[in-house]
Amino acid sequence: MKQPEITQVLLMAHGWGYNHRFFNALLTTLPESTRNTTLFVCLEAGYFPEQARQGLMVYSPGTNTQDQWVHYTAEVLHSLVLAYAEVPWLGLGHSLGFSKLLDFSVRWHSLLSIHGFTHFVKGDSNTQGTPPRLLSRMIQKAEQNMPEVLRDFHNRCGHHAQWATLDEQTLLTDLRSMQELNAAQALQQALSHGAELHAWASNTDEIVPLALALQCFGHTLKQQNRELHTLASEHAGIATAPARYTDTLLPLLSQH
């Protein structure tokens, strides 16, 4: 039987303290027609080394691997961009993962932020965000006891990832990066090349409050004649209850 053609690529990026398996529940909720015609790729941070090294994970249903993901080095992304240059590329980032997508020179058709942000801490020009002292305190504690910090973070997110080992240095590096993160210009550059922006946020998110999401994305969404998708969901809700998102998300993933 002839395999269906790939009509789009969905490049995903998980947030801090998770890995590619964070998106498993979402993928299983997608219609078969969408799963069969989409190449699913995830930027893997490698926080849990026994599950996956840093690089790319490609979703391959029907393979004999334990969780249907196959690991590749990060350099493979360039080859994928060339191989699938004629189909739309959609970027879906959760939390810190959204800003990580903006590091790549992909000509995006759509950028989808799931509880994401372009800055995380409050500053002179950013009136919304986590107070810098609170993030500094979290970093100091993580330097002493990363497992405890990670368990507490997962509690606040509403979803515990399973792990046996931690790459504590990579977790610390990414945690510290949020102290200075400012991806607003990178987002504008992506949008200037024709990308559409869609963003989801929640008034019950303990990590990325609704006010922060509005400051990061509200003005840009208004320029594109869109509004922020708001829902009652914890920070990791798309991993635990993806159906809450599908009424607005599925049409965007099923149109190519």
Short mmCIF file of C-alpha atoms in Angstrom, two decimals:
data_model
loop_
_atom_site.label_atom_id
_atom_site.label_comp_id
_atom_site.label_asym_id
_atom_site.label_seq_id
_atom_site.Cartn_x
_atom_site.Cartn_y
_atom_site.Cartn_z
CA MET A 1 0.00 0.00 0.00
CA LYS A 2 1.31 3.43 -0.91
CA GLN A 3 2.19 5.59 2.08
CA PRO A 4 0.36 8.94 2.34
CA GLU A 5 2.40 11.95 1.36
CA ILE A 6 3.71 14.30 4.03
CA THR A 7 1.81 17.56 3.64
CA GLN A 8 3.24 19.44 6.64
CA VAL A 9 5.96 19.32 9.29
CA LEU A 10 5.16 19.99 12.95
CA LEU A 11 8.33 20.93 14.83
CA MET A 12 7.65 20.81 18.57
CA ALA A 13 9.69 21.93 21.56
CA HIS A 14 8.97 20.89 25.13
CA GLY A 15 9.43 23.12 28.13
CA TRP A 16 11.81 23.07 31.06
CA GLY A 17 11.72 19.88 33.12
CA TYR A 18 10.09 17.70 30.45
CA ASN A 19 11.07 15.84 27.28
CA HIS A 20 9.63 14.69 23.95
CA ARG A 21 7.17 12.31 25.66
CA PHE A 22 5.32 15.38 26.92
CA PHE A 23 3.56 15.49 23.54
CA ASN A 24 2.49 11.82 23.38
CA ALA A 25 -1.03 12.47 24.67
CA LEU A 26 -1.56 15.25 22.14
CA LEU A 27 -0.41 13.12 19.22
CA THR A 28 -2.78 10.28 20.11
CA THR A 29 -5.74 12.70 20.05
CA LEU A 30 -5.06 13.81 16.48
CA PRO A 31 -7.17 12.38 13.66
CA GLU A 32 -5.55 9.51 11.78
CA SER A 33 -5.54 11.56 8.58
CA THR A 34 -3.47 14.27 10.30
CA ARG A 35 -1.07 11.76 11.87
CA ASN A 36 -0.53 10.02 8.53
CA THR A 37 0.29 13.19 6.61
CA THR A 38 2.36 15.08 9.20
CA LEU A 39 6.02 14.66 10.01
CA PHE A 40 6.31 15.16 13.79
CA VAL A 41 9.70 16.31 15.05
CA CYS A 42 10.59 17.37 18.59
CA LEU A 43 13.57 19.37 19.82
CA GLU A 44 14.91 17.24 22.68
CA ALA A 45 16.77 18.99 25.49
CA GLY A 46 18.11 15.75 26.95
CA TYR A 47 17.15 16.51 30.55
CA PHE A 48 16.53 12.78 31.18
CA PRO A 49 19.53 11.05 29.53
CA GLU A 50 18.28 7.49 29.97
CA GLN A 51 15.28 8.33 27.77
CA ALA A 52 16.84 10.53 25.09
CA ARG A 53 20.00 12.45 24.38
CA GLN A 54 19.97 16.07 23.31
CA GLY A 55 19.03 16.45 19.65
CA LEU A 56 15.94 15.67 17.60
CA MET A 57 13.26 13.05 18.12
CA VAL A 58 11.18 12.02 15.10
CA TYR A 59 7.84 10.34 15.67
CA SER A 60 7.64 7.10 13.72
CA PRO A 61 4.41 5.19 14.34
CA GLY A 62 4.78 1.51 13.65
CA THR A 63 8.46 1.26 14.54
CA ASN A 64 9.68 -1.23 17.13
CA THR A 65 11.04 1.43 19.46
CA GLN A 66 9.56 1.59 22.93
CA ASP A 67 7.72 4.87 22.50
CA GLN A 68 7.70 5.33 18.71
CA TRP A 69 10.28 8.13 18.76
CA VAL A 70 13.63 7.86 16.96
CA HIS A 71 16.64 9.95 18.00
CA TYR A 72 18.76 11.97 15.56
CA THR A 73 21.48 14.55 16.06
CA ALA A 74 20.43 18.19 15.95
CA GLU A 75 22.28 18.66 12.65
CA VAL A 76 19.64 16.53 10.90
CA LEU A 77 17.20 19.45 11.17
CA HIS A 78 18.99 21.23 8.32
CA SER A 79 18.48 18.18 6.09
CA LEU A 80 14.80 18.01 7.02
CA VAL A 81 14.31 21.69 6.20
CA LEU A 82 15.75 21.06 2.74
CA ALA A 83 13.89 17.79 2.19
CA TYR A 84 10.51 19.29 3.14
CA ALA A 85 11.03 22.81 1.84
CA GLU A 86 7.85 22.64 -0.26
CA VAL A 87 5.41 21.90 2.60
CA PRO A 88 4.32 24.19 5.46
CA TRP A 89 6.34 24.12 8.67
CA LEU A 90 4.40 24.63 11.88
CA GLY A 91 6.16 25.28 15.18
CA LEU A 92 4.46 24.26 18.42
CA GLY A 93 6.29 25.19 21.60
CA HIS A 94 5.29 24.60 25.19
CA SER A 95 6.52 27.06 27.83
CA LEU A 96 10.27 27.72 27.34
CA GLY A 97 10.09 25.55 24.24
CA PHE A 98 8.30 28.28 22.30
CA SER A 99 11.27 30.64 22.53
CA LYS A 100 13.61 27.77 21.57
CA LEU A 101 11.76 27.38 18.26
CA LEU A 102 12.65 30.97 17.43
CA ASP A 103 16.37 30.10 17.52
CA PHE A 104 16.01 28.20 14.24
CA SER A 105 15.96 29.81 10.81
CA VAL A 106 12.86 27.99 9.60
CA ARG A 107 10.41 29.75 7.33
CA TRP A 108 7.38 29.18 9.52
CA HIS A 109 3.83 28.96 8.22
CA SER A 110 2.44 29.09 11.78
CA LEU A 111 3.87 29.47 15.27
CA LEU A 112 1.78 27.97 18.08
CA SER A 113 2.56 28.96 21.67
CA ILE A 114 1.16 26.65 24.35
CA HIS A 115 1.60 28.46 27.69
CA GLY A 116 4.71 30.03 26.18
CA PHE A 117 6.42 33.38 26.53
CA THR A 118 9.03 35.65 24.97
CA HIS A 119 10.32 36.83 28.36
CA PHE A 120 9.89 35.24 31.77
CA VAL A 121 10.98 37.68 34.45
CA LYS A 122 9.84 41.20 35.23
CA GLY A 123 12.11 44.00 34.11
CA ASP A 124 12.22 47.69 33.27
CA SER A 125 10.12 47.34 30.12
CA ASN A 126 8.36 44.11 31.11
CA THR A 127 5.77 44.80 33.77
CA GLN A 128 4.58 41.18 33.84
CA GLY A 129 6.55 38.09 34.75
CA THR A 130 8.21 36.26 37.62
CA PRO A 131 10.09 38.55 40.03
CA PRO A 132 13.84 38.07 39.38
CA ARG A 133 14.50 37.21 43.04
CA LEU A 134 12.09 34.26 42.88
CA LEU A 135 13.81 32.76 39.85
CA SER A 136 17.22 33.37 41.46
CA ARG A 137 16.04 31.56 44.57
CA MET A 138 14.85 28.61 42.47
CA ILE A 139 18.21 28.46 40.69
CA GLN A 140 20.13 28.54 43.98
CA LYS A 141 18.02 25.71 45.34
CA ALA A 142 18.42 23.72 42.10
CA GLU A 143 22.19 24.01 42.41
CA GLN A 144 21.88 22.17 45.74
CA ASN A 145 19.00 19.77 45.09
CA MET A 146 17.77 19.58 41.51
CA PRO A 147 15.48 16.53 42.04
CA GLU A 148 13.54 18.34 44.76
CA VAL A 149 13.19 21.48 42.65
CA LEU A 150 12.02 19.45 39.67
CA ARG A 151 9.42 17.55 41.70
CA ASP A 152 8.10 20.83 43.12
CA PHE A 153 7.97 22.34 39.63
CA HIS A 154 6.04 19.35 38.28
CA ASN A 155 3.57 19.72 41.16
CA ARG A 156 2.94 23.32 40.17
CA CYS A 157 2.55 22.31 36.50
CA GLY A 158 0.05 19.55 37.26
CA HIS A 159 2.02 16.81 35.48
CA HIS A 160 4.92 14.65 36.66
CA ALA A 161 7.35 13.40 34.04
CA GLN A 162 8.95 10.02 34.73
CA TRP A 163 12.74 10.05 34.99
CA ALA A 164 15.56 7.98 36.46
CA THR A 165 18.55 10.24 35.77
CA LEU A 166 18.95 13.99 35.30
CA ASP A 167 21.32 16.08 33.24
CA GLU A 168 21.53 18.68 35.97
CA GLN A 169 23.92 20.96 34.09
CA THR A 170 21.59 21.29 31.11
CA LEU A 171 18.61 21.88 33.42
CA LEU A 172 20.57 24.62 35.22
CA THR A 173 21.73 26.21 31.98
CA ASP A 174 18.19 26.47 30.65
CA LEU A 175 16.84 27.68 33.99
CA ARG A 176 19.47 30.43 34.10
CA SER A 177 18.70 31.39 30.49
CA MET A 178 15.26 32.57 31.59
CA GLN A 179 16.86 35.32 33.68
CA GLU A 180 17.85 37.21 30.53
CA LEU A 181 15.47 35.75 27.97
CA ASN A 182 14.07 38.24 25.47
CA ALA A 183 12.76 36.59 22.32
CA ALA A 184 10.37 39.36 21.26
CA GLN A 185 12.59 40.53 18.41
CA ALA A 186 13.11 36.97 17.16
CA LEU A 187 9.34 36.48 17.12
CA GLN A 188 8.81 39.67 15.15
CA GLN A 189 11.44 38.60 12.64
CA ALA A 190 9.67 35.27 12.11
CA LEU A 191 6.34 37.03 11.68
CA SER A 192 7.83 39.51 9.21
CA HIS A 193 8.46 36.54 6.91
CA GLY A 194 4.77 35.67 6.87
CA ALA A 195 4.28 33.41 9.90
CA GLU A 196 0.92 33.32 11.64
CA LEU A 197 0.90 33.44 15.44
CA HIS A 198 -1.52 31.55 17.67
CA ALA A 199 -1.19 31.40 21.45
CA TRP A 200 -2.91 29.56 24.31
CA ALA A 201 -2.87 30.66 27.94
CA SER A 202 -4.76 30.04 31.16
CA ASN A 203 -6.00 31.96 34.14
CA THR A 204 -5.11 28.96 36.33
CA ASP A 205 -1.50 28.58 35.15
CA GLU A 206 0.89 28.93 38.10
CA ILE A 207 3.98 29.22 35.89
CA VAL A 208 2.92 31.57 33.06
CA PRO A 209 0.04 33.79 34.24
CA LEU A 210 -2.48 35.06 31.76
CA ALA A 211 -1.18 38.61 32.18
CA LEU A 212 2.32 37.54 31.11
CA ALA A 213 1.01 35.78 28.01
CA LEU A 214 -1.00 38.87 27.10
CA GLN A 215 2.05 41.09 27.41
CA CYS A 216 4.13 38.72 25.27
CA PHE A 217 1.57 38.10 22.54
CA GLY A 218 -1.48 40.35 22.88
CA HIS A 219 -0.30 43.23 20.68
CA THR A 220 1.01 40.96 17.93
CA LEU A 221 -2.15 38.85 17.91
CA LYS A 222 -4.24 42.00 17.59
CA GLN A 223 -2.18 43.03 14.58
CA GLN A 224 -3.05 39.68 12.99
CA ASN A 225 -6.73 40.07 13.90
CA ARG A 226 -6.59 37.23 16.43
CA GLU A 227 -7.09 36.88 20.15
CA LEU A 228 -5.31 34.84 22.77
CA HIS A 229 -6.93 31.43 23.22
CA THR A 230 -7.79 31.30 26.93
CA LEU A 231 -8.87 28.22 28.85
CA ALA A 232 -8.96 26.83 32.38
CA SER A 233 -5.93 24.57 32.43
CA GLU A 234 -2.77 23.97 34.43
CA HIS A 235 0.60 24.77 32.89
CA ALA A 236 1.08 21.22 31.59
CA GLY A 237 -2.57 20.75 30.65
CA ILE A 238 -1.84 19.79 27.05
CA ALA A 239 -0.02 16.69 28.35
CA THR A 240 -2.78 15.67 30.75
CA ALA A 241 -5.98 16.84 29.04
CA PRO A 242 -5.22 17.67 25.38
CA ALA A 243 -8.92 17.59 24.50
CA ARG A 244 -9.27 20.99 26.18
CA TYR A 245 -7.11 22.45 23.41
CA THR A 246 -8.29 20.54 20.37
CA ASP A 247 -11.31 22.65 19.43
CA THR A 248 -8.97 25.52 18.54
CA LEU A 249 -5.78 23.57 17.83
CA LEU A 250 -7.01 20.79 15.53
CA PRO A 251 -8.20 23.10 12.73
CA LEU A 252 -4.71 24.58 12.56
CA LEU A 253 -3.11 21.12 12.33
CA SER A 254 -5.60 19.72 9.81
CA GLN A 255 -5.70 22.34 7.10
CA HIS A 256 -2.75 21.25 4.92
#
